[in-house]
Coordinates of C-alpha atoms in Angstrom, one line a residue:
Chain A
M1 CA 0.1 0.0 0.2
S2 CA 1.3 3.7 -1.0
R3 CA 1.8 6.1 1.9
V4 CA 2.2 8.7 -0.6
I5 CA -1.3 10.0 -1.4
T6 CA -2.2 11.1 -4.7
L7 CA -4.8 13.7 -4.8
K8 CA -7.4 12.8 -7.3
K9 CA -8.1 16.4 -7.9
P10 CA -5.4 18.9 -7.3
V11 CA -6.3 21.6 -4.8
A12 CA -5.5 25.1 -5.3
I13 CA -3.7 27.5 -2.7
T14 CA -5.9 30.4 -3.4
T15 CA -4.6 32.7 -1.0
H16 CA -2.0 32.8 1.8
S17 CA -0.8 35.5 4.6
C18 CA 1.7 36.0 7.0
V19 CA 2.6 38.3 9.8
G20 CA 5.7 38.7 11.7
G21 CA 7.8 40.2 14.5
K22 CA 10.5 42.9 14.5
K23 CA 13.5 40.7 14.0
E24 CA 11.6 38.6 10.9
G25 CA 10.9 42.3 9.5
K26 CA 14.7 43.3 9.5
G27 CA 15.4 39.7 7.7
P28 CA 16.0 39.1 4.1
L29 CA 12.5 38.4 3.8
G30 CA 11.2 41.5 5.8
D31 CA 9.6 43.1 2.9
Y32 CA 7.8 40.2 1.7
F33 CA 5.5 39.8 4.8
D34 CA 1.5 41.2 4.6
M35 CA 2.5 42.6 7.9
I36 CA 5.6 43.4 10.5
S37 CA 5.0 44.3 13.8
D38 CA 7.6 46.5 15.4
D39 CA 6.5 45.5 19.1
D40 CA 6.6 41.9 19.7
Y41 CA 3.8 42.1 22.3
F42 CA 1.4 43.1 19.3
G43 CA -0.1 45.6 21.6
Q44 CA -0.9 42.9 24.3
D45 CA 0.1 42.4 27.9
T46 CA 1.4 38.7 27.9
W47 CA 3.5 36.9 25.3
E48 CA 0.7 34.2 24.5
K49 CA -1.9 37.0 24.0
A50 CA 0.5 38.5 21.7
E51 CA 0.8 35.4 19.6
T52 CA -2.9 35.2 19.4
E53 CA -3.3 38.5 18.2
M54 CA -0.5 37.7 15.4
L55 CA -2.4 34.9 14.6
K56 CA -5.7 37.1 14.2
R57 CA -3.9 39.6 12.0
S58 CA -2.7 36.9 9.7
F59 CA -6.4 35.5 9.6
Y60 CA -8.0 38.8 9.0
T61 CA -5.5 39.7 6.3
I62 CA -5.8 36.2 4.4
L63 CA -9.7 37.0 4.5
K64 CA -9.4 40.7 3.1
K65 CA -7.0 39.5 0.3
R66 CA -9.9 36.8 -0.7
D67 CA -12.6 39.1 0.0
I68 CA -14.7 36.7 1.9
K69 CA -16.3 36.5 5.2
P70 CA -15.2 34.4 8.2
Q71 CA -18.5 32.3 7.7
A72 CA -17.2 31.3 4.4
I73 CA -14.6 28.9 5.8
Q74 CA -15.9 25.5 6.2
V75 CA -12.8 24.0 8.6
A76 CA -9.7 25.6 10.1
L77 CA -6.7 23.5 10.8
G78 CA -3.7 24.7 12.3
G79 CA -1.2 24.3 15.3
D80 CA 1.6 26.2 17.3
L81 CA 4.3 25.3 19.9
C82 CA 2.6 26.7 23.0
D83 CA 1.0 24.0 25.7
Q84 CA -2.0 22.4 24.4
I85 CA -2.1 24.8 21.4
T86 CA -3.8 27.5 23.1
S87 CA -2.4 30.6 20.6
T88 CA -4.7 29.0 17.9
A89 CA -7.3 27.6 20.1
F90 CA -7.5 31.1 21.3
C91 CA -7.7 32.8 17.9
Y92 CA -10.5 30.7 17.1
R93 CA -12.4 31.2 20.3
D94 CA -13.0 34.8 19.1
I95 CA -13.7 34.1 15.3
T96 CA -16.2 31.0 15.8
I97 CA -15.5 29.0 12.8
P98 CA -15.2 25.0 13.0
F99 CA -11.5 24.5 14.0
L100 CA -9.5 21.3 14.3
G101 CA -6.2 21.8 16.5
L102 CA -3.3 19.8 15.3
Y103 CA 0.0 19.5 17.1
G104 CA 3.0 18.4 15.1
A105 CA 5.4 21.1 16.4
C106 CA 7.1 22.9 13.9
S107 CA 5.5 20.6 11.0
A108 CA 2.3 22.5 11.7
M109 CA 2.2 24.2 8.2
A110 CA 2.7 21.1 5.9
E111 CA 0.4 19.0 8.2
S112 CA -2.4 21.2 8.2
M113 CA -2.0 21.5 4.4
A114 CA -1.6 18.0 3.9
I115 CA -4.9 17.2 6.0
G116 CA -6.6 20.2 4.4
A117 CA -5.7 19.1 0.8
C118 CA -7.1 15.6 1.6
L119 CA -10.4 17.1 2.9
V120 CA -10.9 19.4 0.0
S121 CA -9.5 17.0 -2.8
G122 CA -11.9 14.3 -1.5
G123 CA -15.0 16.5 -1.7
I124 CA -15.4 16.6 1.9
V125 CA -15.1 20.4 2.1
D126 CA -15.2 23.1 -0.2
N127 CA -12.2 25.1 1.5
A128 CA -9.8 24.5 4.2
L129 CA -8.0 27.1 6.0
C130 CA -4.5 26.1 7.3
S131 CA -2.3 27.8 9.8
A132 CA 0.7 27.9 11.9
S133 CA 2.5 30.2 14.3
S134 CA 5.0 30.5 16.8
H135 CA 6.5 33.0 19.0
F136 CA 10.0 33.5 20.2
A137 CA 9.0 34.5 23.5
T138 CA 6.2 31.9 24.2
A139 CA 8.4 29.2 23.0
E140 CA 11.3 30.6 24.9
R141 CA 9.6 30.8 28.3
Q142 CA 8.1 27.4 27.9
F143 CA 10.8 25.1 26.3
R144 CA 13.9 27.0 27.6
T145 CA 14.5 30.0 30.2
P146 CA 12.9 33.3 30.8
L147 CA 13.6 36.1 28.4
D148 CA 15.8 38.3 30.5
Y149 CA 18.0 35.3 31.8
G150 CA 21.3 35.7 30.5
G151 CA 22.3 32.6 28.9
K152 CA 24.7 31.8 26.2
R153 CA 23.2 30.2 23.0
T154 CA 25.1 27.2 21.7
P155 CA 26.4 27.2 18.2
T156 CA 23.7 24.6 17.0
A157 CA 20.7 26.2 18.9
Q158 CA 18.1 27.8 16.4
W159 CA 16.2 30.9 16.8
T160 CA 12.2 30.5 17.0
V161 CA 10.5 32.6 14.4
T162 CA 7.9 35.1 15.8
G163 CA 5.5 34.6 12.8
A164 CA 1.9 33.6 12.1
A165 CA 0.7 32.0 8.4
H166 CA -2.3 31.0 6.8
S167 CA -2.9 29.5 3.5
L168 CA -6.5 28.8 2.3
L169 CA -7.1 25.8 0.2
E170 CA -10.0 25.6 -2.4
R171 CA -11.2 23.0 -5.0
E172 CA -11.1 25.5 -7.7
G173 CA -8.5 28.2 -8.6
K174 CA -5.5 29.4 -10.6
G175 CA -3.2 27.7 -8.3
P176 CA -0.5 26.8 -7.3
F177 CA -1.6 23.3 -6.7
I178 CA -1.1 20.6 -4.2
T179 CA -1.0 17.3 -6.1
R180 CA 0.4 14.8 -3.7
V181 CA 0.8 14.7 0.1
M182 CA 2.8 12.1 2.4
F183 CA 2.3 12.0 6.1
G184 CA 5.4 11.3 7.8
R185 CA 6.5 8.3 9.8
I186 CA 8.3 9.4 13.5
A187 CA 11.9 9.1 13.2
D188 CA 14.6 9.1 16.5
L189 CA 18.1 8.3 15.9
G190 CA 18.8 9.0 19.7
V191 CA 19.6 12.7 19.7
K192 CA 19.1 14.1 23.1
D193 CA 20.3 17.7 23.1
A194 CA 17.3 20.0 23.1
N195 CA 19.8 22.8 21.7
N196 CA 20.3 21.0 18.5
M197 CA 17.0 20.5 16.9
G198 CA 18.1 20.2 13.3
A199 CA 20.2 17.1 14.1
A200 CA 17.1 15.5 15.9
M201 CA 14.9 16.3 13.1
A202 CA 17.1 15.4 9.9
P203 CA 16.3 11.6 10.3
A204 CA 12.7 12.0 10.1
A205 CA 13.1 14.4 6.8
A206 CA 15.5 11.9 5.5
L207 CA 12.8 9.0 6.1
T208 CA 10.0 10.8 4.5
L209 CA 11.8 12.1 1.4
K210 CA 13.5 8.7 0.8
E211 CA 10.0 6.9 1.1
F212 CA 8.7 9.4 -1.4
F213 CA 11.3 9.1 -3.9
R214 CA 11.2 5.4 -3.7
E215 CA 7.6 5.1 -4.0
T216 CA 6.9 7.7 -6.5
G217 CA 10.1 7.1 -8.4
E218 CA 10.6 10.8 -8.7
K219 CA 14.1 12.2 -8.3
P220 CA 15.2 15.3 -6.6
E221 CA 16.4 17.0 -9.7
N222 CA 12.7 16.6 -11.0
Y223 CA 11.8 19.8 -8.7
D224 CA 12.9 23.4 -9.0
A225 CA 13.4 23.1 -5.3
I226 CA 12.9 20.8 -2.1
Y227 CA 12.3 22.9 1.0
T228 CA 12.6 21.6 4.6
G229 CA 11.0 23.5 7.4
D230 CA 13.3 24.3 9.9
L231 CA 16.5 21.9 9.9
G232 CA 18.8 24.8 10.3
M233 CA 22.6 24.5 9.1
V234 CA 23.4 21.3 11.2
G235 CA 20.0 19.4 10.1
S236 CA 20.7 20.4 6.5
V237 CA 24.0 18.9 6.6
L238 CA 22.8 15.9 8.3
L239 CA 20.0 15.6 6.0
K240 CA 22.4 15.2 2.9
E241 CA 24.5 12.9 4.6
L242 CA 21.8 10.3 5.6
L243 CA 20.2 10.2 2.0
Q244 CA 23.6 9.7 0.6
K245 CA 23.9 6.7 2.5
E246 CA 20.5 5.7 0.9
D247 CA 21.8 6.6 -2.5
I248 CA 20.0 9.6 -2.8
E249 CA 21.7 12.7 -4.0
L250 CA 19.9 15.6 -2.8
T251 CA 20.2 18.5 -5.2
N252 CA 18.0 21.7 -5.1
H253 CA 17.8 21.6 -1.3
Q254 CA 16.8 24.8 0.5
D255 CA 15.8 25.3 4.1
C256 CA 13.1 27.7 5.5
G257 CA 15.5 28.1 8.7
L258 CA 18.2 29.2 6.8
I259 CA 16.0 31.7 4.4
I260 CA 14.2 34.0 7.1
F261 CA 17.0 35.4 8.7
D262 CA 20.7 36.5 8.0
R263 CA 22.4 34.1 9.7
E264 CA 25.6 35.9 10.5
S265 CA 24.4 39.3 11.0
Q266 CA 21.1 38.5 13.0
Q267 CA 22.9 36.1 15.2
V268 CA 20.6 33.4 14.9
Q269 CA 23.5 30.7 15.6
A270 CA 22.3 27.6 13.3
G271 CA 19.4 29.1 11.9
A272 CA 15.8 29.6 12.5
S273 CA 13.2 27.3 13.8
G274 CA 9.4 27.2 14.9
C275 CA 5.9 26.6 13.1
G276 CA 6.0 30.1 12.0
C277 CA 9.2 29.4 10.2
S278 CA 8.2 27.3 7.1
G279 CA 4.7 28.9 7.2
C280 CA 6.0 32.4 6.7
V281 CA 8.8 31.4 4.3
L282 CA 6.1 29.6 2.3
S283 CA 3.9 32.6 2.3
A284 CA 6.4 35.1 1.7
H285 CA 9.0 33.7 -0.4
I286 CA 7.9 30.2 -1.9
L287 CA 4.4 30.7 -3.0
P288 CA 4.9 34.3 -4.6
Q289 CA 7.8 32.6 -6.7
M290 CA 5.4 30.2 -8.0
E291 CA 2.8 32.3 -8.5
Q292 CA 5.2 34.6 -10.8
K293 CA 6.1 30.9 -12.2
K294 CA 9.7 31.5 -11.4
I295 CA 9.7 28.0 -10.0
N296 CA 7.0 25.5 -10.9
R297 CA 7.4 22.5 -9.1
I298 CA 8.4 22.2 -5.6
L299 CA 8.4 19.7 -2.5
F300 CA 7.5 21.6 0.9
M301 CA 8.1 19.2 3.8
A302 CA 8.0 20.8 7.1
T303 CA 9.7 19.2 10.4
G304 CA 8.5 18.8 13.9
A305 CA 10.4 17.8 17.0
L306 CA 8.1 16.1 19.1
L307 CA 9.6 16.7 22.4
S308 CA 8.5 18.3 25.6
P309 CA 10.3 20.2 28.7
T310 CA 9.3 17.2 30.7
T311 CA 10.6 14.7 28.4
T312 CA 14.0 16.8 28.1
M313 CA 14.4 16.5 31.7
Q314 CA 13.5 12.9 31.8
Q315 CA 16.6 12.4 29.4
E316 CA 14.4 11.0 26.6
S317 CA 15.8 11.3 23.2
I318 CA 14.0 13.7 20.7
P319 CA 11.5 12.0 18.1
G320 CA 11.2 14.0 14.8
I321 CA 8.7 14.1 12.1
A322 CA 8.1 15.2 8.6
H323 CA 5.3 15.6 6.4
L324 CA 5.2 16.5 2.9
V325 CA 3.3 18.3 0.4
E326 CA 4.0 18.6 -3.4
I327 CA 3.0 21.8 -4.9
Q328 CA 3.0 22.7 -8.7
T329 CA 1.9 25.6 -10.6
E330 CA 0.2 23.2 -13.3
R331 CA -2.6 20.6 -12.5
N332 CA -1.6 18.1 -14.6
Chain B
M1 CA 17.3 3.7 7.4
K2 CA 20.7 2.5 7.0
T3 CA 21.8 4.8 9.8
S4 CA 22.5 3.2 13.1
K5 CA 22.1 5.8 16.2
K6 CA 25.6 5.1 17.1
E7 CA 26.6 6.1 13.4
Y8 CA 24.3 9.1 13.4
S9 CA 25.6 10.3 16.8
R10 CA 29.1 10.5 15.4
M11 CA 27.8 12.2 12.3
V12 CA 26.0 14.9 14.4
E13 CA 29.1 15.2 16.5
K14 CA 30.9 16.1 13.3
A15 CA 28.2 18.3 11.9
S16 CA 27.7 20.4 14.7
P17 CA 30.0 23.3 14.8
P18 CA 32.2 23.6 18.0
S19 CA 32.0 26.7 20.5
R20 CA 34.3 29.3 19.7
L21 CA 36.6 28.4 23.0
V22 CA 39.3 31.3 23.1
K23 CA 36.8 34.0 22.1
N24 CA 34.2 32.9 24.6
C25 CA 37.0 32.4 27.4
T26 CA 38.3 35.9 26.7
W27 CA 35.1 37.3 27.1
A28 CA 34.2 35.5 30.3
F29 CA 37.5 36.4 31.7
M30 CA 37.1 40.1 31.1
T31 CA 33.5 40.5 32.3
G32 CA 33.9 38.1 35.3
G33 CA 37.0 39.8 36.3
S34 CA 35.6 43.4 35.6
I35 CA 32.4 42.4 37.9
C36 CA 34.9 41.0 40.6
A37 CA 36.9 44.2 40.4
L38 CA 33.7 46.1 40.9
G39 CA 33.2 44.2 44.0
E40 CA 36.5 44.9 45.2
W41 CA 35.9 48.6 44.8
L42 CA 32.6 48.2 46.5
Y43 CA 33.9 46.8 49.3
R44 CA 36.8 49.3 49.8
F45 CA 33.8 52.1 49.6
Y46 CA 32.0 50.3 52.4
M47 CA 34.9 49.9 54.5
N48 CA 35.8 53.7 54.1
M49 CA 32.4 54.6 55.2
G50 CA 33.0 52.8 58.4
F51 CA 31.3 49.4 57.9
I52 CA 33.0 46.3 59.6
I53 CA 34.7 43.7 57.2
S54 CA 32.0 41.3 57.1
D55 CA 29.4 43.9 56.7
A56 CA 31.2 45.7 53.9
R57 CA 31.4 42.1 52.0
L58 CA 27.8 42.0 52.4
M59 CA 26.9 45.3 51.4
S60 CA 29.1 45.0 48.3
S61 CA 27.1 41.9 47.6
I62 CA 23.8 43.5 47.7
T63 CA 24.9 46.3 45.9
L64 CA 25.9 44.0 42.9
V65 CA 22.6 42.2 43.4
G66 CA 20.8 45.2 43.0
L67 CA 23.0 46.3 40.1
S68 CA 22.1 42.9 38.4
A69 CA 18.3 43.2 39.2
L70 CA 18.4 46.8 37.6
F71 CA 20.5 45.4 34.5
T72 CA 18.1 42.7 34.1
G73 CA 15.0 44.8 34.3
L74 CA 16.0 46.9 31.8
G75 CA 17.0 44.1 29.6
W76 CA 20.8 44.9 29.6
Y77 CA 21.9 41.6 31.3
S78 CA 20.9 39.0 28.8
R79 CA 22.3 41.1 26.1
L80 CA 25.6 41.2 27.8
A81 CA 25.4 37.6 28.6
K82 CA 25.0 36.8 25.2
R83 CA 28.5 37.2 24.7
A84 CA 30.1 37.2 28.2
G85 CA 28.7 33.6 29.0
A86 CA 30.4 32.1 31.9
G87 CA 31.4 36.0 32.9
T88 CA 27.8 37.0 33.8
L89 CA 26.9 33.5 35.0
V90 CA 29.4 32.8 37.5
P91 CA 29.3 36.0 39.5
I92 CA 26.9 36.5 42.3
T93 CA 25.1 38.9 39.8
G94 CA 24.4 35.8 37.5
F95 CA 22.8 34.2 40.7
A96 CA 20.8 37.6 41.2
N97 CA 19.7 37.4 37.3
A98 CA 18.7 34.0 37.5
V99 CA 16.3 35.0 40.4
V100 CA 15.1 38.4 38.9
S101 CA 14.3 37.1 35.4
P102 CA 11.6 34.3 36.4
A103 CA 10.1 36.7 38.8
M104 CA 9.7 39.0 35.8
E105 CA 8.7 36.6 33.4
F106 CA 6.1 34.8 35.7
R107 CA 4.4 37.7 36.6
S108 CA 1.8 37.1 34.0
E109 CA 1.1 33.9 36.0
G110 CA 0.1 35.8 39.2
L111 CA 2.1 37.1 42.3
I112 CA 1.6 33.6 44.0
T113 CA 1.6 31.2 41.4
G114 CA 3.7 33.0 39.2
V115 CA 6.4 35.2 41.0
G116 CA 6.2 33.5 44.1
A117 CA 6.6 29.8 42.9
K118 CA 8.7 30.4 40.1
M119 CA 11.3 32.9 41.4
F120 CA 13.6 30.1 42.4
V121 CA 13.0 27.9 39.4
I122 CA 16.6 28.2 38.0
A123 CA 18.7 29.3 41.2
G124 CA 16.7 27.0 43.5
P125 CA 19.3 23.9 43.0
V126 CA 22.2 26.3 43.8
I127 CA 20.7 26.9 47.4
V128 CA 19.3 23.4 48.0
Y129 CA 22.7 21.7 47.2
G130 CA 24.7 24.4 48.8
V131 CA 22.9 24.2 52.0
L132 CA 22.9 20.4 51.9
A133 CA 26.8 20.3 51.4
S134 CA 27.0 22.8 54.3
V135 CA 25.1 20.7 56.4
V136 CA 27.3 17.7 55.3
Y137 CA 30.3 19.9 56.6
G138 CA 28.3 20.6 59.8
L139 CA 27.7 16.8 60.6
I140 CA 31.4 16.2 60.2
L141 CA 32.5 19.0 62.1
F142 CA 30.1 18.1 65.2
F143 CA 30.8 14.1 64.9
V144 CA 34.3 13.7 63.4
S145 CA 36.4 16.8 64.0
P146 CA 37.5 17.6 67.5
M147 CA 37.8 21.1 66.4
G148 CA 34.0 21.4 66.2
R149 CA 33.1 20.8 69.9
Chain C
M1 CA 47.3 45.8 43.1
D2 CA 44.1 44.3 45.2
Y3 CA 41.9 45.3 41.9
I4 CA 44.3 43.4 39.6
A5 CA 44.3 40.3 42.1
A6 CA 40.4 40.5 42.4
F7 CA 40.1 40.8 38.4
I8 CA 42.6 38.1 37.5
T9 CA 41.0 35.5 40.0
G10 CA 37.4 36.4 39.2
G11 CA 38.0 36.1 35.9
L12 CA 39.8 32.6 35.8
I13 CA 37.0 31.3 37.7
C14 CA 34.9 32.6 35.1
V15 CA 36.9 31.1 32.6
L16 CA 36.8 27.6 34.3
G17 CA 33.2 27.9 34.2
Q18 CA 33.0 28.8 30.3
I19 CA 35.5 25.9 29.6
L20 CA 33.0 23.4 31.3
I21 CA 30.1 24.8 29.3
D22 CA 31.9 24.4 25.8
L23 CA 33.7 21.5 26.7
T24 CA 31.3 19.1 28.6
K25 CA 27.5 18.8 28.0
M26 CA 27.2 20.7 31.8
T27 CA 24.2 23.1 31.8
P28 CA 24.7 26.3 33.3
A29 CA 22.4 25.3 36.4
R30 CA 24.7 22.2 37.0
I31 CA 28.0 24.2 36.7
L32 CA 26.4 26.8 39.3
T33 CA 25.6 23.9 41.5
A34 CA 28.8 22.2 41.2
F35 CA 30.7 25.6 41.8
V36 CA 28.7 26.2 45.2
V37 CA 29.2 22.6 46.3
S38 CA 33.0 22.9 45.6
G39 CA 32.8 26.1 47.5
V40 CA 31.7 24.4 50.4
A41 CA 34.1 21.7 50.0
L42 CA 37.2 23.8 49.4
S43 CA 36.1 26.0 52.4
A44 CA 35.8 23.1 54.7
L45 CA 39.1 21.8 53.7
G46 CA 40.5 25.4 54.3
L47 CA 41.7 25.9 51.1
W48 CA 39.6 28.8 50.0
E49 CA 40.3 31.2 52.9
P50 CA 43.9 32.0 51.3
V51 CA 42.4 32.7 48.0
V52 CA 40.1 35.0 49.7
D53 CA 43.2 36.7 51.7
F54 CA 44.7 36.8 48.4
A55 CA 42.1 38.3 45.9
G56 CA 39.1 39.5 48.2
A57 CA 36.2 39.9 46.0
G58 CA 37.8 37.8 43.3
A59 CA 37.4 34.7 45.4
L60 CA 34.0 35.9 47.1
V61 CA 31.9 37.4 44.1
P62 CA 32.1 34.4 41.9
I63 CA 29.2 31.6 43.2
V64 CA 32.1 29.7 44.7
G65 CA 32.2 32.5 47.2
F66 CA 28.8 31.6 48.1
G67 CA 29.6 28.0 49.1
H68 CA 32.6 29.4 51.2
T69 CA 30.2 31.8 53.0
L70 CA 27.9 28.8 53.6
A71 CA 30.7 26.7 55.1
Q72 CA 32.3 29.4 57.2
G73 CA 28.7 30.2 58.7
M74 CA 28.3 26.6 59.4
K75 CA 31.6 26.3 61.2
E76 CA 30.8 29.2 63.3
S77 CA 27.4 28.2 64.5
V78 CA 28.6 24.7 65.2
A79 CA 31.3 26.1 67.4
K80 CA 28.8 28.2 69.1
E81 CA 25.7 26.1 69.3
G82 CA 26.8 22.5 68.7
F83 CA 24.1 20.2 67.2
I84 CA 21.4 22.6 66.9
G85 CA 24.0 24.8 64.9
I86 CA 24.1 22.2 62.0
F87 CA 20.6 23.6 61.4
T88 CA 20.7 27.1 62.3
G89 CA 24.2 28.0 60.7
G90 CA 25.3 28.3 57.2
F91 CA 22.1 29.7 55.7
T92 CA 22.2 32.9 57.9
A93 CA 25.8 33.8 56.8
C94 CA 24.6 34.0 53.0
A95 CA 21.1 35.2 53.8
G96 CA 21.7 38.7 52.6
G97 CA 22.5 38.1 48.8
V98 CA 19.7 35.5 48.7
R99 CA 17.4 37.8 50.4
A100 CA 18.4 40.9 48.2
S101 CA 17.8 38.7 45.2
L102 CA 14.4 38.0 46.4
V103 CA 13.3 41.6 47.0
F104 CA 15.0 43.2 44.0
A105 CA 13.4 40.3 42.0
F106 CA 9.9 40.9 43.6
I107 CA 10.4 44.7 43.1
A108 CA 11.6 44.2 39.2
A109 CA 8.4 41.9 38.7
L110 CA 6.1 44.5 39.8
L111 CA 7.7 47.1 37.7
K112 CA 8.6 45.5 34.6
K113 CA 7.2 43.3 32.0
P114 CA 9.6 40.7 30.5
N115 CA 12.0 42.3 27.7
S116 CA 11.8 41.4 23.9
R117 CA 14.9 40.0 23.0
E118 CA 16.8 40.1 19.3

């Protein structure tokens, strides 16, 4: 049985939006965000409220771009990094549309799009609104230390993106289109260092890609680009090495975690991470290029590290997961 | 997957950039040294003001703690620590930062369940094991060493 | 001269901490705990007092000095109060630093929201 799901009817990504924080605004993609807030609190009094507010801004932006009312959305799918994914839930507490909360850590964008595409393609719903968000401060205080604690980041650490992104999937539209999806299997090669997420997630990325290529007969060079979510510098190197051992030469690889910030001047160590990382890069960088037909066929694969602060303290290794979405400018 | 855990851990080791030891140590030395020199200056200052030795030492500690709290509150301490590493971690100012930063951070969870409960979430182990070690020393002094009696 | 001794000694203790961070898998919390316990042990063995005599604040400001203060406090209280001293001593000696941290932390929490980082 094939694990790659070929959508009987390709699904159109009709609109997308993304909102970022101050540091994201100063990065190479700064001008391509729909909205940048110079205030990382987004006018709120707690970091958690800030993340919810950021998601809401992205939500209203996509509605405005598509010119529809909230009631037109048949199902919203999405996730974030906060305990019990409250940032997303609280966003849809105020905007009461049908909501499916997903937790796949930083794989949220690909996970929600893969599920949404299946629902739309199968004729279950007319449209699906997918989202992912992360906030540097909510992630930091939950997974690491207080913001004002003086800690030195290790060279393998990654910087959580403050960003929220939405994409709207519909049956009809001029594309780009999602043509195939693949839900990842969990991979864990024993990495325990919570400051080396790229290394923890690279095996999952390698596993999904390997199985995708084996089952479909596709080759990396058949794609204009293969985007991974947030492997960063360390994870990207490891992904290539792992695939080499499986006799796959990974060409055209790009990592969202190395696109959103200027790694040297913005001091983000090994790169960026967080659900918002792949979500914002997709909306601010990848999809616009496809709309302009600069690139026509890509794989978008977001990776997630399925750990919690408790499992880290209990010395557990970090399980990784990677979900894959194939996007093309033509339906074919 | 053809890669074993053992093999992968070697690959991770190789792919992970090492810390810049010399640069980090230089920063740690300069910052840590400066904080200690400031401590010495404060001690002398309080001695000149007429405090006895132990009180002058205590006053200088309290002043350093206060300065650290001020820097932490203004968001400067973490900015300095980003480079200084152990230079801002090891002095008593680092201890103060470890108490002040969670207090500020968890204010949003309330004065009791946030500030009160989380204040020592980082610095707690230092007090717990410091006190336990001193109790072991006290027991040795009392039961073993005749000097203690 | 005293400032130089304080600077160099304190600086070197911090360098030791930095080496532990960079070359071992020890987290900062573990290093601080190890330093305090070492401070108690070094002081108990009579090895830290000479360093304090030489470097002053250079030996007292680093967290090792906190351990030293704990041990000295314990020594005094056991000498004065015997067995009961084991339970009362130690902590009083370093109470100033801890209490100051606690009070300033509370004030900071009342006055200031956590700062954004870049």
